[in-house]
PDB file of C-alpha atoms in Angstrom:
ATOM      1  CA  ARG S1325      93.287 148.115 208.203  1.00  0.00           C
ATOM      2  CA  ASN S1326      94.961 144.879 209.296  1.00  0.00           C
ATOM      3  CA  ASN S1327      93.239 145.086 212.675  1.00  0.00           C
ATOM      4  CA  PHE S1328      89.917 145.584 210.932  1.00  0.00           C
ATOM      5  CA  VAL S1329      90.457 142.517 208.707  1.00  0.00           C
ATOM      6  CA  MET S1330      91.462 140.378 211.670  1.00  0.00           C
ATOM      7  CA  PHE S1331      88.394 141.602 213.571  1.00  0.00           C
ATOM      8  CA  GLY S1332      86.195 140.624 210.625  1.00  0.00           C
ATOM      9  CA  LEU S1333      87.734 137.146 210.424  1.00  0.00           C
ATOM     10  CA  ASN S1334      87.340 136.656 214.161  1.00  0.00           C
ATOM     11  CA  LYS S1335      83.633 137.435 213.857  1.00  0.00           C
ATOM     12  CA  ILE S1336      83.221 134.792 211.140  1.00  0.00           C
ATOM     13  CA  ILE S1337      85.622 132.251 212.639  1.00  0.00           C
ATOM     14  CA  PRO S1338      85.861 132.979 216.375  1.00  0.00           C
ATOM     15  CA  THR S1339      89.182 132.234 218.042  1.00  0.00           C
ATOM     16  CA  ASN S1340      87.841 132.440 221.593  1.00  0.00           C
ATOM     17  CA  SER S1341      84.457 130.741 221.188  1.00  0.00           C
ATOM     18  CA  ASN S1342      82.634 129.013 224.013  1.00  0.00           C
ATOM     19  CA  TYR S1343      80.040 126.848 222.280  1.00  0.00           C
ATOM     20  CA  GLN S1344      78.583 123.975 224.319  1.00  0.00           C
ATOM     21  CA  PHE S1345      78.950 121.223 221.728  1.00  0.00           C
ATOM     22  CA  MET S1346      78.563 118.410 224.234  1.00  0.00           C
ATOM     23  CA  ASN S1347      75.144 119.633 225.362  1.00  0.00           C
ATOM     24  CA  ILE S1348      73.583 118.386 222.113  1.00  0.00           C
ATOM     25  CA  ARG S1349      75.728 115.260 221.758  1.00  0.00           C
ATOM     26  CA  ASN S1350      72.798 112.899 222.370  1.00  0.00           C
ATOM     27  CA  MET S1351      70.684 114.501 219.644  1.00  0.00           C
ATOM     28  CA  MET S1352      73.615 114.373 217.207  1.00  0.00           C
ATOM     29  CA  LEU S1353      74.229 110.738 218.172  1.00  0.00           C
ATOM     30  CA  TYR S1354      70.622 109.819 217.312  1.00  0.00           C
ATOM     31  CA  ILE S1355      70.952 111.601 213.963  1.00  0.00           C
ATOM     32  CA  SER S1356      74.227 109.805 213.206  1.00  0.00           C
ATOM     33  CA  VAL S1357      72.898 106.381 214.187  1.00  0.00           C
ATOM     34  CA  SER S1358      69.820 106.949 212.002  1.00  0.00           C
ATOM     35  CA  LEU S1359      71.988 107.952 209.029  1.00  0.00           C
ATOM     36  CA  VAL S1360      74.271 104.930 209.496  1.00  0.00           C
ATOM     37  CA  ILE S1361      71.264 102.547 209.627  1.00  0.00           C
ATOM     38  CA  ILE S1362      69.739 104.137 206.510  1.00  0.00           C
ATOM     39  CA  SER S1363      73.100 103.885 204.737  1.00  0.00           C
ATOM     40  CA  LEU S1364      73.444 100.198 205.635  1.00  0.00           C
ATOM     41  CA  LEU S1365      69.934  99.479 204.346  1.00  0.00           C
ATOM     42  CA  LEU S1366      70.699 101.321 201.097  1.00  0.00           C
ATOM     43  CA  LEU S1367      73.946  99.390 200.630  1.00  0.00           C
ATOM     44  CA  ILE S1368      72.201  96.050 201.316  1.00  0.00           C
ATOM     45  CA  PHE S1369      69.047  96.537 199.225  1.00  0.00           C
ATOM     46  CA  LYS S1370      70.027  99.133 196.586  1.00  0.00           C
ATOM     47  CA  GLY S1371      73.796  98.796 196.475  1.00  0.00           C
ATOM     48  CA  LEU S1372      76.321 101.073 194.831  1.00  0.00           C
ATOM     49  CA  ASN S1373      76.227 102.195 191.227  1.00  0.00           C
ATOM     50  CA  LEU S1374      79.411 100.347 190.282  1.00  0.00           C
ATOM     51  CA  GLY S1375      81.439 101.807 187.451  1.00  0.00           C
ATOM     52  CA  ILE S1376      83.072  99.897 184.610  1.00  0.00           C
ATOM     53  CA  ASP S1377      86.143  99.235 186.778  1.00  0.00           C
ATOM     54  CA  PHE S1378      84.034  96.973 189.006  1.00  0.00           C
ATOM     55  CA  LYS S1379      81.417  95.659 186.555  1.00  0.00           C
ATOM     56  CA  GLY S1380      83.674  94.643 183.692  1.00  0.00           C
ATOM     57  CA  GLY S1381      83.803  96.196 180.263  1.00  0.00           C
ATOM     58  CA  THR S1382      85.876  97.331 177.315  1.00  0.00           C
ATOM     59  CA  LEU S1383      88.719  99.843 177.359  1.00  0.00           C
ATOM     60  CA  ILE S1384      89.687 101.544 174.085  1.00  0.00           C
ATOM     61  CA  GLU S1385      92.546 104.014 173.642  1.00  0.00           C
ATOM     62  CA  VAL S1386      92.299 106.358 170.657  1.00  0.00           C
ATOM     63  CA  ARG S1387      94.051 109.436 169.316  1.00  0.00           C
ATOM     64  CA  THR S1388      91.726 112.188 168.153  1.00  0.00           C
ATOM     65  CA  GLN S1389      91.780 114.168 164.923  1.00  0.00           C
ATOM     66  CA  ASN S1390      90.025 117.542 164.681  1.00  0.00           C
ATOM     67  CA  SER S1391      87.870 116.602 167.647  1.00  0.00           C
ATOM     68  CA  ASP S1392      87.837 116.779 171.458  1.00  0.00           C
ATOM     69  CA  ILE S1393      86.640 114.679 174.374  1.00  0.00           C
ATOM     70  CA  SER S1394      83.287 116.454 174.760  1.00  0.00           C
ATOM     71  CA  GLU S1395      82.389 115.834 171.094  1.00  0.00           C
ATOM     72  CA  LEU S1396      83.277 112.130 171.351  1.00  0.00           C
ATOM     73  CA  ARG S1397      81.270 111.848 174.557  1.00  0.00           C
ATOM     74  CA  LYS S1398      78.157 113.271 172.879  1.00  0.00           C
ATOM     75  CA  ILE S1399      78.448 110.828 169.971  1.00  0.00           C
ATOM     76  CA  LEU S1400      78.953 107.741 172.159  1.00  0.00           C
ATOM     77  CA  ASN S1401      76.286 108.703 174.724  1.00  0.00           C
ATOM     78  CA  TYR S1402      73.635 108.373 172.000  1.00  0.00           C
ATOM     79  CA  SER S1403      74.505 104.699 171.449  1.00  0.00           C
ATOM     80  CA  PHE S1404      75.771 103.478 174.841  1.00  0.00           C
ATOM     81  CA  ASN S1405      74.164 103.763 178.268  1.00  0.00           C
ATOM     82  CA  ASP S1406      77.318 103.426 180.356  1.00  0.00           C
ATOM     83  CA  VAL S1407      80.317 105.129 178.762  1.00  0.00           C
ATOM     84  CA  SER S1408      83.239 106.950 180.366  1.00  0.00           C
ATOM     85  CA  LEU S1409      85.889 109.046 178.581  1.00  0.00           C
ATOM     86  CA  GLN S1410      89.026 110.663 179.954  1.00  0.00           C
ATOM     87  CA  GLU S1411      92.165 112.255 178.592  1.00  0.00           C
ATOM     88  CA  PHE S1412      95.302 110.171 178.950  1.00  0.00           C
ATOM     89  CA  GLY S1413      98.662 111.960 178.889  1.00  0.00           C
ATOM     90  CA  ASP S1414      97.559 114.757 176.548  1.00  0.00           C
ATOM     91  CA  SER S1415      94.303 116.206 175.228  1.00  0.00           C
ATOM     92  CA  GLU S1416      94.474 114.205 171.975  1.00  0.00           C
ATOM     93  CA  THR S1417      94.769 110.760 173.599  1.00  0.00           C
ATOM     94  CA  ILE S1418      91.418 109.522 174.933  1.00  0.00           C
ATOM     95  CA  ILE S1419      90.573 106.451 177.022  1.00  0.00           C
ATOM     96  CA  ILE S1420      87.047 105.137 176.353  1.00  0.00           C
ATOM     97  CA  ARG S1421      85.434 102.707 178.834  1.00  0.00           C
ATOM     98  CA  LEU S1422      82.206 100.885 177.993  1.00  0.00           C
ATOM     99  CA  GLN S1423      80.298  98.251 179.907  1.00  0.00           C
ATOM    100  CA  ASN S1424      79.840  94.704 178.577  1.00  0.00           C
ATOM    101  CA  GLU S1425      79.938  91.239 180.133  1.00  0.00           C
ATOM    102  CA  SER S1426      81.650  88.942 177.620  1.00  0.00           C
ATOM    103  CA  ASN S1427      84.595  88.896 175.264  1.00  0.00           C
ATOM    104  CA  LEU S1428      82.308  88.372 172.256  1.00  0.00           C
ATOM    105  CA  GLU S1429      80.230  91.369 173.263  1.00  0.00           C
ATOM    106  CA  SER S1430      83.460  93.346 173.683  1.00  0.00           C
ATOM    107  CA  ILE S1431      84.412  92.702 170.021  1.00  0.00           C
ATOM    108  CA  THR S1432      80.977  93.917 168.898  1.00  0.00           C
ATOM    109  CA  THR S1433      81.343  97.013 171.078  1.00  0.00           C
ATOM    110  CA  ILE S1434      84.784  97.852 169.657  1.00  0.00           C
ATOM    111  CA  ASN S1435      83.516  97.539 166.076  1.00  0.00           C
ATOM    112  CA  LYS S1436      80.551  99.775 166.848  1.00  0.00           C
ATOM    113  CA  VAL S1437      82.786 102.431 168.447  1.00  0.00           C
ATOM    114  CA  LYS S1438      85.092 102.385 165.413  1.00  0.00           C
ATOM    115  CA  GLU S1439      82.102 102.850 163.119  1.00  0.00           C
ATOM    116  CA  LEU S1440      80.714 105.786 165.147  1.00  0.00           C
ATOM    117  CA  ILE S1441      83.888 107.818 165.573  1.00  0.00           C
ATOM    118  CA  SER S1442      86.131 106.696 162.705  1.00  0.00           C
ATOM    119  CA  ASP S1443      86.092 110.168 161.145  1.00  0.00           C
ATOM    120  CA  LYS S1444      87.002 111.821 164.476  1.00  0.00           C
ATOM    121  CA  ILE S1445      90.155 109.880 165.291  1.00  0.00           C
ATOM    122  CA  SER S1446      93.539 109.381 163.688  1.00  0.00           C
ATOM    123  CA  GLU S1447      94.510 106.130 165.404  1.00  0.00           C
ATOM    124  CA  PHE S1448      93.025 103.244 167.406  1.00  0.00           C
ATOM    125  CA  ARG S1449      95.912 102.473 169.740  1.00  0.00           C
ATOM    126  CA  ARG S1450      94.662  99.525 171.795  1.00  0.00           C
ATOM    127  CA  SER S1451      91.601  97.793 173.209  1.00  0.00           C
ATOM    128  CA  GLU S1452      91.246  95.629 176.321  1.00  0.00           C
ATOM    129  CA  PHE S1453      88.497  93.576 177.870  1.00  0.00           C
ATOM    130  CA  VAL S1454      88.038  93.620 181.663  1.00  0.00           C
ATOM    131  CA  GLY S1455      86.054  90.522 182.615  1.00  0.00           C
ATOM    132  CA  PRO S1456      83.763  90.081 185.656  1.00  0.00           C
ATOM    133  CA  THR S1457      86.414  88.056 187.522  1.00  0.00           C
ATOM    134  CA  ILE S1458      88.986  90.846 187.272  1.00  0.00           C
ATOM    135  CA  SER S1459      86.432  93.524 188.127  1.00  0.00           C
ATOM    136  CA  GLU S1460      85.270  91.575 191.210  1.00  0.00           C
ATOM    137  CA  GLU S1461      88.883  91.268 192.321  1.00  0.00           C
ATOM    138  CA  LEU S1462      89.385  95.033 191.880  1.00  0.00           C
ATOM    139  CA  LEU S1463      86.331  95.700 194.067  1.00  0.00           C
ATOM    140  CA  ARG S1464      87.521  93.244 196.713  1.00  0.00           C
ATOM    141  CA  LYS S1465      91.020  94.727 196.725  1.00  0.00           C
ATOM    142  CA  GLY S1466      89.571  98.239 196.977  1.00  0.00           C
ATOM    143  CA  LEU S1467      87.461  97.349 200.008  1.00  0.00           C
ATOM    144  CA  GLN S1468      90.473  95.595 201.537  1.00  0.00           C
ATOM    145  CA  ALA S1469      92.504  98.787 201.072  1.00  0.00           C
ATOM    146  CA  ILE S1470      89.896 100.795 203.014  1.00  0.00           C
ATOM    147  CA  SER S1471      89.739  98.157 205.789  1.00  0.00           C
ATOM    148  CA  LEU S1472      93.535  97.968 206.122  1.00  0.00           C
ATOM    149  CA  ALA S1473      93.747 101.767 206.217  1.00  0.00           C
ATOM    150  CA  LEU S1474      91.246 101.869 209.089  1.00  0.00           C
ATOM    151  CA  PHE S1475      93.198  99.193 210.971  1.00  0.00           C
ATOM    152  CA  ALA S1476      96.559 100.938 210.399  1.00  0.00           C
ATOM    153  CA  ILE S1477      95.105 104.231 211.631  1.00  0.00           C
ATOM    154  CA  LEU S1478      93.766 102.487 214.756  1.00  0.00           C
ATOM    155  CA  ILE S1479      97.247 101.146 215.538  1.00  0.00           C
ATOM    156  CA  TYR S1480      98.882 104.526 214.888  1.00  0.00           C
ATOM    157  CA  ILE S1481      96.465 106.434 217.148  1.00  0.00           C
ATOM    158  CA  TRP S1482      96.860 103.726 219.808  1.00  0.00           C
ATOM    159  CA  PHE S1483     100.615 104.387 219.970  1.00  0.00           C
ATOM    160  CA  ARG S1484     100.320 108.149 219.352  1.00  0.00           C
ATOM    161  CA  PHE S1485      97.775 108.685 222.120  1.00  0.00           C
ATOM    162  CA  GLU S1486      96.079 105.863 224.043  1.00  0.00           C
ATOM    163  CA  TRP S1487      93.887 102.955 222.966  1.00  0.00           C
ATOM    164  CA  GLN S1488      90.693 104.827 223.953  1.00  0.00           C
ATOM    165  CA  PHE S1489      91.484 107.535 221.416  1.00  0.00           C
ATOM    166  CA  GLY S1490      92.128 104.904 218.747  1.00  0.00           C
ATOM    167  CA  ILE S1491      88.752 103.235 219.297  1.00  0.00           C
ATOM    168  CA  SER S1492      86.994 106.622 219.220  1.00  0.00           C
ATOM    169  CA  ILE S1493      88.614 107.561 215.907  1.00  0.00           C
ATOM    170  CA  LEU S1494      87.777 104.134 214.462  1.00  0.00           C
ATOM    171  CA  ILE S1495      84.106 104.657 215.395  1.00  0.00           C
ATOM    172  CA  ALA S1496      84.169 108.074 213.689  1.00  0.00           C
ATOM    173  CA  LEU S1497      85.852 106.689 210.544  1.00  0.00           C
ATOM    174  CA  ILE S1498      83.372 103.820 210.163  1.00  0.00           C
ATOM    175  CA  HIS S1499      80.605 106.412 210.587  1.00  0.00           C
ATOM    176  CA  ASP S1500      82.152 108.612 207.847  1.00  0.00           C
ATOM    177  CA  VAL S1501      82.690 105.768 205.376  1.00  0.00           C
ATOM    178  CA  LEU S1502      79.205 104.258 205.789  1.00  0.00           C
ATOM    179  CA  ILE S1503      77.332 107.563 205.475  1.00  0.00           C
ATOM    180  CA  THR S1504      79.411 108.623 202.458  1.00  0.00           C
ATOM    181  CA  LEU S1505      78.700 105.275 200.760  1.00  0.00           C
ATOM    182  CA  GLY S1506      75.010 105.646 201.621  1.00  0.00           C
ATOM    183  CA  ILE S1507      74.861 109.067 199.941  1.00  0.00           C
ATOM    184  CA  LEU S1508      76.645 107.692 196.854  1.00  0.00           C
ATOM    185  CA  SER S1509      74.105 104.848 196.780  1.00  0.00           C
ATOM    186  CA  ILE S1510      70.961 106.979 197.099  1.00  0.00           C
ATOM    187  CA  LEU S1511      72.203 109.449 194.449  1.00  0.00           C
ATOM    188  CA  SER S1512      73.457 106.638 192.159  1.00  0.00           C
ATOM    189  CA  ILE S1513      76.891 108.258 191.816  1.00  0.00           C
ATOM    190  CA  ASP S1514      79.373 106.091 189.893  1.00  0.00           C
ATOM    191  CA  PHE S1515      81.589 104.089 192.250  1.00  0.00           C
ATOM    192  CA  SER S1516      84.939 103.361 190.605  1.00  0.00           C
ATOM    193  CA  LEU S1517      88.626 103.074 191.483  1.00  0.00           C
ATOM    194  CA  SER S1518      88.748 106.869 191.830  1.00  0.00           C
ATOM    195  CA  SER S1519      85.990 106.569 194.443  1.00  0.00           C
ATOM    196  CA  ILE S1520      88.202 104.178 196.426  1.00  0.00           C
ATOM    197  CA  ALA S1521      90.963 106.806 196.258  1.00  0.00           C
ATOM    198  CA  ALA S1522      88.478 109.430 197.461  1.00  0.00           C
ATOM    199  CA  MET S1523      87.382 107.224 200.380  1.00  0.00           C
ATOM    200  CA  LEU S1524      91.002 106.695 201.476  1.00  0.00           C
ATOM    201  CA  THR S1525      91.612 110.455 201.250  1.00  0.00           C
ATOM    202  CA  ILE S1526      88.493 111.109 203.327  1.00  0.00           C
ATOM    203  CA  VAL S1527      89.741 108.690 205.981  1.00  0.00           C
ATOM    204  CA  GLY S1528      93.060 110.547 206.164  1.00  0.00           C
ATOM    205  CA  TYR S1529      91.333 113.947 206.293  1.00  0.00           C
ATOM    206  CA  SER S1530      88.953 112.904 209.072  1.00  0.00           C
ATOM    207  CA  VAL S1531      91.806 111.446 211.123  1.00  0.00           C
ATOM    208  CA  ASN S1532      93.791 114.668 210.741  1.00  0.00           C
ATOM    209  CA  ASP S1533      90.855 116.702 212.074  1.00  0.00           C
ATOM    210  CA  SER S1534      90.304 114.347 215.000  1.00  0.00           C
ATOM    211  CA  VAL S1535      94.000 114.169 215.922  1.00  0.00           C
ATOM    212  CA  VAL S1536      94.195 117.975 216.238  1.00  0.00           C
ATOM    213  CA  ILE S1537      91.259 117.975 218.672  1.00  0.00           C
ATOM    214  CA  PHE S1538      92.547 114.906 220.541  1.00  0.00           C
ATOM    215  CA  ASP S1539      95.940 116.525 220.969  1.00  0.00           C
ATOM    216  CA  ARG S1540      94.260 119.477 222.685  1.00  0.00           C
ATOM    217  CA  VAL S1541      92.103 117.091 224.760  1.00  0.00           C
ATOM    218  CA  ARG S1542      95.209 115.294 225.983  1.00  0.00           C
ATOM    219  CA  GLU S1543      96.915 118.601 226.772  1.00  0.00           C
ATOM    220  CA  ASN S1544      93.900 119.845 228.730  1.00  0.00           C
ATOM    221  CA  LEU S1545      93.614 116.539 230.608  1.00  0.00           C
ATOM    222  CA  ARG S1546      97.088 117.152 231.997  1.00  0.00           C
ATOM    223  CA  LYS S1547      96.471 120.825 232.687  1.00  0.00           C
ATOM    224  CA  TYR S1548      92.989 120.602 234.255  1.00  0.00           C
ATOM    225  CA  LYS S1549      93.061 117.378 236.235  1.00  0.00           C
ATOM    226  CA  LYS S1550      89.859 118.094 238.191  1.00  0.00           C
ATOM    227  CA  LEU S1551      87.792 119.647 235.400  1.00  0.00           C
ATOM    228  CA  ASP S1552      84.592 117.832 234.419  1.00  0.00           C
ATOM    229  CA  LEU S1553      85.058 115.865 231.184  1.00  0.00           C
ATOM    230  CA  ILE S1554      82.112 117.533 229.429  1.00  0.00           C
ATOM    231  CA  GLU S1555      83.553 120.976 230.128  1.00  0.00           C
ATOM    232  CA  LEU S1556      87.025 119.815 229.162  1.00  0.00           C
ATOM    233  CA  PHE S1557      85.809 118.432 225.812  1.00  0.00           C
ATOM    234  CA  ASN S1558      83.890 121.635 225.071  1.00  0.00           C
ATOM    235  CA  MET S1559      87.007 123.666 225.856  1.00  0.00           C
ATOM    236  CA  SER S1560      89.199 121.485 223.630  1.00  0.00           C
ATOM    237  CA  ILE S1561      86.837 121.683 220.642  1.00  0.00           C
ATOM    238  CA  ASN S1562      86.513 125.455 221.010  1.00  0.00           C
ATOM    239  CA  ASN S1563      90.307 125.813 221.248  1.00  0.00           C
ATOM    240  CA  THR S1564      90.687 124.162 217.832  1.00  0.00           C
ATOM    241  CA  LEU S1565      87.444 125.344 216.217  1.00  0.00           C
ATOM    242  CA  SER S1566      88.924 128.156 214.113  1.00  0.00           C
ATOM    243  CA  ARG S1567      91.563 125.795 212.717  1.00  0.00           C
ATOM    244  CA  THR S1568      88.935 123.128 211.950  1.00  0.00           C
ATOM    245  CA  ILE S1569      86.633 125.568 210.145  1.00  0.00           C
ATOM    246  CA  MET S1570      89.420 127.219 208.155  1.00  0.00           C
ATOM    247  CA  THR S1571      90.830 123.854 207.021  1.00  0.00           C
ATOM    248  CA  SER S1572      87.407 122.571 205.977  1.00  0.00           C
ATOM    249  CA  MET S1573      86.461 125.775 204.159  1.00  0.00           C
ATOM    250  CA  THR S1574      89.688 125.987 202.133  1.00  0.00           C
ATOM    251  CA  THR S1575      89.478 122.276 201.256  1.00  0.00           C
ATOM    252  CA  LEU S1576      85.842 122.608 200.181  1.00  0.00           C
ATOM    253  CA  LEU S1577      86.631 125.624 197.982  1.00  0.00           C
ATOM    254  CA  ALA S1578      89.236 123.601 196.094  1.00  0.00           C
ATOM    255  CA  LEU S1579      86.895 120.612 195.768  1.00  0.00           C
ATOM    256  CA  LEU S1580      83.989 122.768 194.576  1.00  0.00           C
ATOM    257  CA  SER S1581      86.255 124.170 191.861  1.00  0.00           C
ATOM    258  CA  LEU S1582      87.116 120.606 190.806  1.00  0.00           C
ATOM    259  CA  PHE S1583      83.447 119.619 190.816  1.00  0.00           C
ATOM    260  CA  ILE S1584      82.268 122.628 188.795  1.00  0.00           C
ATOM    261  CA  PHE S1585      85.148 123.033 186.347  1.00  0.00           C
ATOM    262  CA  GLY S1586      86.843 119.609 186.388  1.00  0.00           C
ATOM    263  CA  GLY S1587      84.575 117.961 183.847  1.00  0.00           C
ATOM    264  CA  GLU S1588      82.444 114.841 183.881  1.00  0.00           C
ATOM    265  CA  VAL S1589      85.280 112.407 184.588  1.00  0.00           C
ATOM    266  CA  ILE S1590      86.459 114.081 187.812  1.00  0.00           C
ATOM    267  CA  GLN S1591      82.998 114.980 189.181  1.00  0.00           C
ATOM    268  CA  PRO S1592      82.282 111.675 191.022  1.00  0.00           C
ATOM    269  CA  PHE S1593      85.660 111.899 192.765  1.00  0.00           C
ATOM    270  CA  ALA S1594      85.159 115.567 193.701  1.00  0.00           C
ATOM    271  CA  PHE S1595      81.583 114.969 194.894  1.00  0.00           C
ATOM    272  CA  THR S1596      82.680 112.036 197.074  1.00  0.00           C
ATOM    273  CA  MET S1597      85.415 114.201 198.577  1.00  0.00           C
ATOM    274  CA  ILE S1598      83.011 117.092 199.264  1.00  0.00           C
ATOM    275  CA  ILE S1599      80.591 114.817 201.121  1.00  0.00           C
ATOM    276  CA  GLY S1600      83.465 113.169 202.983  1.00  0.00           C
ATOM    277  CA  VAL S1601      85.010 116.469 204.140  1.00  0.00           C
ATOM    278  CA  ILE S1602      81.662 117.717 205.480  1.00  0.00           C
ATOM    279  CA  ILE S1603      80.917 114.453 207.289  1.00  0.00           C
ATOM    280  CA  GLY S1604      84.520 114.129 208.503  1.00  0.00           C
ATOM    281  CA  THR S1605      84.428 117.602 210.054  1.00  0.00           C
ATOM    282  CA  TYR S1606      81.097 116.809 211.709  1.00  0.00           C
ATOM    283  CA  SER S1607      82.279 113.455 213.096  1.00  0.00           C
ATOM    284  CA  SER S1608      85.494 114.926 214.523  1.00  0.00           C
ATOM    285  CA  ILE S1609      83.380 117.105 216.808  1.00  0.00           C
ATOM    286  CA  TRP S1610      80.259 115.063 217.530  1.00  0.00           C
ATOM    287  CA  ILE S1611      81.362 111.454 217.119  1.00  0.00           C
ATOM    288  CA  ALA S1612      85.084 111.085 217.888  1.00  0.00           C
ATOM    289  CA  VAL S1613      85.192 113.318 220.986  1.00  0.00           C
ATOM    290  CA  PRO S1614      81.904 112.195 222.632  1.00  0.00           C
ATOM    291  CA  SER S1615      82.991 108.564 222.098  1.00  0.00           C
ATOM    292  CA  LEU S1616      85.721 109.197 224.681  1.00  0.00           C
ATOM    293  CA  LEU S1617      82.965 109.357 227.308  1.00  0.00           C
ATOM    294  CA  LEU S1618      82.546 105.596 226.877  1.00  0.00           C
ATOM    295  CA  PHE S1619      85.978 105.055 228.466  1.00  0.00           C
ATOM    296  CA  LYS S1620      87.610 105.818 231.803  1.00  0.00           C
ATOM    297  CA  PHE S1621      91.075 107.086 230.979  1.00  0.00           C
ATOM    298  CA  ARG S1622      92.094 109.005 234.088  1.00  0.00           C
ATOM    299  CA  PRO S1623      91.982 108.066 237.784  1.00  0.00           C
ATOM    300  CA  GLN S1624      89.390 110.632 238.856  1.00  0.00           C
ATOM    301  CA  ASP S1625      86.845 109.120 236.472  1.00  0.00           C
ATOM    302  CA  ASP S1626      86.499 106.229 238.914  1.00  0.00           C
ATOM    303  CA  GLU S1627      85.570 108.497 241.784  1.00  0.00           C
TER     304      GLU S1627
END
């Protein structure tokens, strides 16, 4: 029985595959470049659907009474266009975020919320106003965090492998981030602080995938000193293909569960992660590895 199961898994996820990934690298490059250009145009002309964290707004913490978060969400959605609710600590403590641009408007918003849900709550614990200046700073700091993460990863890969590998991974990561942001823009998915966390996680995931393949590339470079680079890259990707597919599949199953059953608050984060994992897996094979062809990193390449 065990042999039969292993045979079945090997048919789905081959451990001795011989796919010629590099033969279609140019076509995949054109597709990637097109997607990156489209994403840049979307970000420039349409922009991201910024959440309350980055647009400014009112935060209200309440404690419910004979009610739950879904009931409060239905009530508030009738009166407010941009409202976000999430449980804080326990199921009875709810954080409500609403968009507004001034402190005066914030006071009006708080009074209206109290009027709408006064019979559903036992206590208004606190209210805060996040102004445009603070929200702009949060956005700037979030983008800085992504940029610094990319730079730190470049330095790490430089020391872990060689500088050519670091540049290749940086190209792949910029590709992943831009396309993910483009998809969020075209679908108008809320972009909040949790989205920044998702982007940083995607960067780490993509690097992990690429490092596994690069480690095999480096090993094969030492073992097959005269082998053509295209053949060597194909061999290295095939050597790690089963691991790459299994990792991506198990990660996607967990993220799909979060997206389907996690509720409205967690869905933007889960969706961003799902897109990022798919694109990160793709870029590890067709962006990071082919980018190595731009560099001469062994003596026989000069011949």
